[in-house]
Amino acid sequence: VVQHLLQHGTALWRQAIVHTLRLDIHRLARHRVASHVVRTAFAHCPRAETRCLVDALRADPVELADLAHHHCGSFVVRDMR
């Protein structure tokens, strides 16, 4: 449902979802299902919103390096632009 809202929802919905994802981005990026939502946000949200998520992921370099080696998180890191 959340992925569908990111793909087809209004800009207001996308902003609200990105704001919520940003609050716990590292944990969500490691989750088997939630990591797909984060990746969908990267693919379908405007540049400013994805930049917000990328900045949150890059805030802690140690956490980002750990995420890059995680079986789900590695796909999120790969999709960061």
JSON list of C-alpha atoms in Angstrom, two decimals:
[
{"chain": "A", "resi": 1, "resn": "VAL", "atom": "CA", "xyz": [0.00, 0.00, 0.00]},
{"chain": "A", "resi": 2, "resn": "VAL", "atom": "CA", "xyz": [2.76, 2.45, 0.92]},
{"chain": "A", "resi": 3, "resn": "GLN", "atom": "CA", "xyz": [4.66, 1.65, -2.26]},
{"chain": "A", "resi": 4, "resn": "HIS", "atom": "CA", "xyz": [1.50, 2.28, -4.28]},
{"chain": "A", "resi": 5, "resn": "LEU", "atom": "CA", "xyz": [1.06, 5.68, -2.58]},
{"chain": "A", "resi": 6, "resn": "LEU", "atom": "CA", "xyz": [4.65, 6.57, -3.41]},
{"chain": "A", "resi": 7, "resn": "GLN", "atom": "CA", "xyz": [4.11, 5.60, -7.03]},
{"chain": "A", "resi": 8, "resn": "HIS", "atom": "CA", "xyz": [0.64, 7.02, -7.62]},
{"chain": "A", "resi": 9, "resn": "GLY", "atom": "CA", "xyz": [-0.24, 9.23, -4.65]},
{"chain": "A", "resi": 10, "resn": "THR", "atom": "CA", "xyz": [-0.27, 12.99, -4.36]},
{"chain": "A", "resi": 11, "resn": "ALA", "atom": "CA", "xyz": [2.80, 15.06, -3.57]},
{"chain": "A", "resi": 12, "resn": "LEU", "atom": "CA", "xyz": [1.43, 15.62, -0.06]},
{"chain": "A", "resi": 13, "resn": "TRP", "atom": "CA", "xyz": [1.24, 11.87, 0.57]},
{"chain": "A", "resi": 14, "resn": "ARG", "atom": "CA", "xyz": [4.77, 11.35, -0.73]},
{"chain": "A", "resi": 15, "resn": "GLN", "atom": "CA", "xyz": [6.10, 14.11, 1.52]},
{"chain": "A", "resi": 16, "resn": "ALA", "atom": "CA", "xyz": [4.39, 12.60, 4.55]},
{"chain": "A", "resi": 17, "resn": "ILE", "atom": "CA", "xyz": [5.75, 9.13, 3.79]},
{"chain": "A", "resi": 18, "resn": "VAL", "atom": "CA", "xyz": [9.29, 10.42, 3.21]},
{"chain": "A", "resi": 19, "resn": "HIS", "atom": "CA", "xyz": [9.14, 12.33, 6.49]},
{"chain": "A", "resi": 20, "resn": "THR", "atom": "CA", "xyz": [8.06, 9.17, 8.31]},
{"chain": "A", "resi": 21, "resn": "LEU", "atom": "CA", "xyz": [10.72, 7.02, 6.62]},
{"chain": "A", "resi": 22, "resn": "ARG", "atom": "CA", "xyz": [13.41, 9.54, 7.55]},
{"chain": "A", "resi": 23, "resn": "LEU", "atom": "CA", "xyz": [12.64, 9.19, 11.26]},
{"chain": "A", "resi": 24, "resn": "ASP", "atom": "CA", "xyz": [13.89, 5.58, 11.36]},
{"chain": "A", "resi": 25, "resn": "ILE", "atom": "CA", "xyz": [15.62, 5.16, 8.01]},
{"chain": "A", "resi": 26, "resn": "HIS", "atom": "CA", "xyz": [18.47, 2.89, 9.15]},
{"chain": "A", "resi": 27, "resn": "ARG", "atom": "CA", "xyz": [16.18, 0.33, 10.76]},
{"chain": "A", "resi": 28, "resn": "LEU", "atom": "CA", "xyz": [13.72, 0.42, 7.86]},
{"chain": "A", "resi": 29, "resn": "ALA", "atom": "CA", "xyz": [16.52, 0.01, 5.31]},
{"chain": "A", "resi": 30, "resn": "ARG", "atom": "CA", "xyz": [17.49, -3.26, 7.04]},
{"chain": "A", "resi": 31, "resn": "HIS", "atom": "CA", "xyz": [13.97, -4.65, 7.15]},
{"chain": "A", "resi": 32, "resn": "ARG", "atom": "CA", "xyz": [13.10, -7.26, 4.51]},
{"chain": "A", "resi": 33, "resn": "VAL", "atom": "CA", "xyz": [9.86, -5.54, 3.45]},
{"chain": "A", "resi": 34, "resn": "ALA", "atom": "CA", "xyz": [10.45, -1.92, 4.48]},
{"chain": "A", "resi": 35, "resn": "SER", "atom": "CA", "xyz": [13.67, -1.77, 2.45]},
{"chain": "A", "resi": 36, "resn": "HIS", "atom": "CA", "xyz": [11.51, -2.12, -0.67]},
{"chain": "A", "resi": 37, "resn": "VAL", "atom": "CA", "xyz": [9.49, 0.90, 0.45]},
{"chain": "A", "resi": 38, "resn": "VAL", "atom": "CA", "xyz": [12.68, 2.94, 0.87]},
{"chain": "A", "resi": 39, "resn": "ARG", "atom": "CA", "xyz": [13.87, 1.86, -2.57]},
{"chain": "A", "resi": 40, "resn": "THR", "atom": "CA", "xyz": [10.49, 2.81, -4.07]},
{"chain": "A", "resi": 41, "resn": "ALA", "atom": "CA", "xyz": [10.82, 6.24, -2.48]},
{"chain": "A", "resi": 42, "resn": "PHE", "atom": "CA", "xyz": [14.20, 6.64, -4.18]},
{"chain": "A", "resi": 43, "resn": "ALA", "atom": "CA", "xyz": [12.69, 5.66, -7.52]},
{"chain": "A", "resi": 44, "resn": "HIS", "atom": "CA", "xyz": [9.45, 7.68, -7.45]},
{"chain": "A", "resi": 45, "resn": "CYS", "atom": "CA", "xyz": [9.93, 10.75, -5.26]},
{"chain": "A", "resi": 46, "resn": "PRO", "atom": "CA", "xyz": [11.28, 14.09, -6.45]},
{"chain": "A", "resi": 47, "resn": "ARG", "atom": "CA", "xyz": [14.99, 14.79, -6.05]},
{"chain": "A", "resi": 48, "resn": "ALA", "atom": "CA", "xyz": [14.54, 17.04, -2.99]},
{"chain": "A", "resi": 49, "resn": "GLU", "atom": "CA", "xyz": [12.70, 14.32, -1.08]},
{"chain": "A", "resi": 50, "resn": "THR", "atom": "CA", "xyz": [15.14, 11.58, -1.98]},
{"chain": "A", "resi": 51, "resn": "ARG", "atom": "CA", "xyz": [18.00, 13.90, -1.01]},
{"chain": "A", "resi": 52, "resn": "CYS", "atom": "CA", "xyz": [16.40, 14.16, 2.44]},
{"chain": "A", "resi": 53, "resn": "LEU", "atom": "CA", "xyz": [16.49, 10.37, 2.79]},
{"chain": "A", "resi": 54, "resn": "VAL", "atom": "CA", "xyz": [20.04, 10.10, 1.46]},
{"chain": "A", "resi": 55, "resn": "ASP", "atom": "CA", "xyz": [21.21, 12.78, 3.89]},
{"chain": "A", "resi": 56, "resn": "ALA", "atom": "CA", "xyz": [19.62, 10.87, 6.77]},
{"chain": "A", "resi": 57, "resn": "LEU", "atom": "CA", "xyz": [21.38, 7.68, 5.67]},
{"chain": "A", "resi": 58, "resn": "ARG", "atom": "CA", "xyz": [24.73, 9.45, 5.31]},
{"chain": "A", "resi": 59, "resn": "ALA", "atom": "CA", "xyz": [24.47, 11.22, 8.68]},
{"chain": "A", "resi": 60, "resn": "ASP", "atom": "CA", "xyz": [26.34, 8.37, 10.39]},
{"chain": "A", "resi": 61, "resn": "PRO", "atom": "CA", "xyz": [29.19, 6.98, 8.23]},
{"chain": "A", "resi": 62, "resn": "VAL", "atom": "CA", "xyz": [29.68, 3.93, 10.46]},
{"chain": "A", "resi": 63, "resn": "GLU", "atom": "CA", "xyz": [25.99, 3.06, 10.24]},
{"chain": "A", "resi": 64, "resn": "LEU", "atom": "CA", "xyz": [26.06, 3.55, 6.46]},
{"chain": "A", "resi": 65, "resn": "ALA", "atom": "CA", "xyz": [29.06, 1.22, 6.10]},
{"chain": "A", "resi": 66, "resn": "ASP", "atom": "CA", "xyz": [27.27, -1.39, 8.23]},
{"chain": "A", "resi": 67, "resn": "LEU", "atom": "CA", "xyz": [24.14, -0.97, 6.12]},
{"chain": "A", "resi": 68, "resn": "ALA", "atom": "CA", "xyz": [26.14, -1.54, 2.93]},
{"chain": "A", "resi": 69, "resn": "HIS", "atom": "CA", "xyz": [27.07, -5.00, 4.21]},
{"chain": "A", "resi": 70, "resn": "HIS", "atom": "CA", "xyz": [23.56, -5.96, 5.29]},
{"chain": "A", "resi": 71, "resn": "HIS", "atom": "CA", "xyz": [21.63, -8.39, 3.06]},
{"chain": "A", "resi": 72, "resn": "CYS", "atom": "CA", "xyz": [18.66, -6.00, 2.64]},
{"chain": "A", "resi": 73, "resn": "GLY", "atom": "CA", "xyz": [20.38, -2.70, 3.33]},
{"chain": "A", "resi": 74, "resn": "SER", "atom": "CA", "xyz": [22.94, -3.22, 0.60]},
{"chain": "A", "resi": 75, "resn": "PHE", "atom": "CA", "xyz": [20.21, -2.83, -2.02]},
{"chain": "A", "resi": 76, "resn": "VAL", "atom": "CA", "xyz": [19.12, 0.46, -0.43]},
{"chain": "A", "resi": 77, "resn": "VAL", "atom": "CA", "xyz": [22.69, 1.76, -0.45]},
{"chain": "A", "resi": 78, "resn": "ARG", "atom": "CA", "xyz": [23.07, 0.72, -4.08]},
{"chain": "A", "resi": 79, "resn": "ASP", "atom": "CA", "xyz": [19.93, 2.66, -5.04]},
{"chain": "A", "resi": 80, "resn": "MET", "atom": "CA", "xyz": [21.03, 5.87, -3.31]},
{"chain": "A", "resi": 81, "resn": "ARG", "atom": "CA", "xyz": [21.67, 8.60, -5.89]}
]
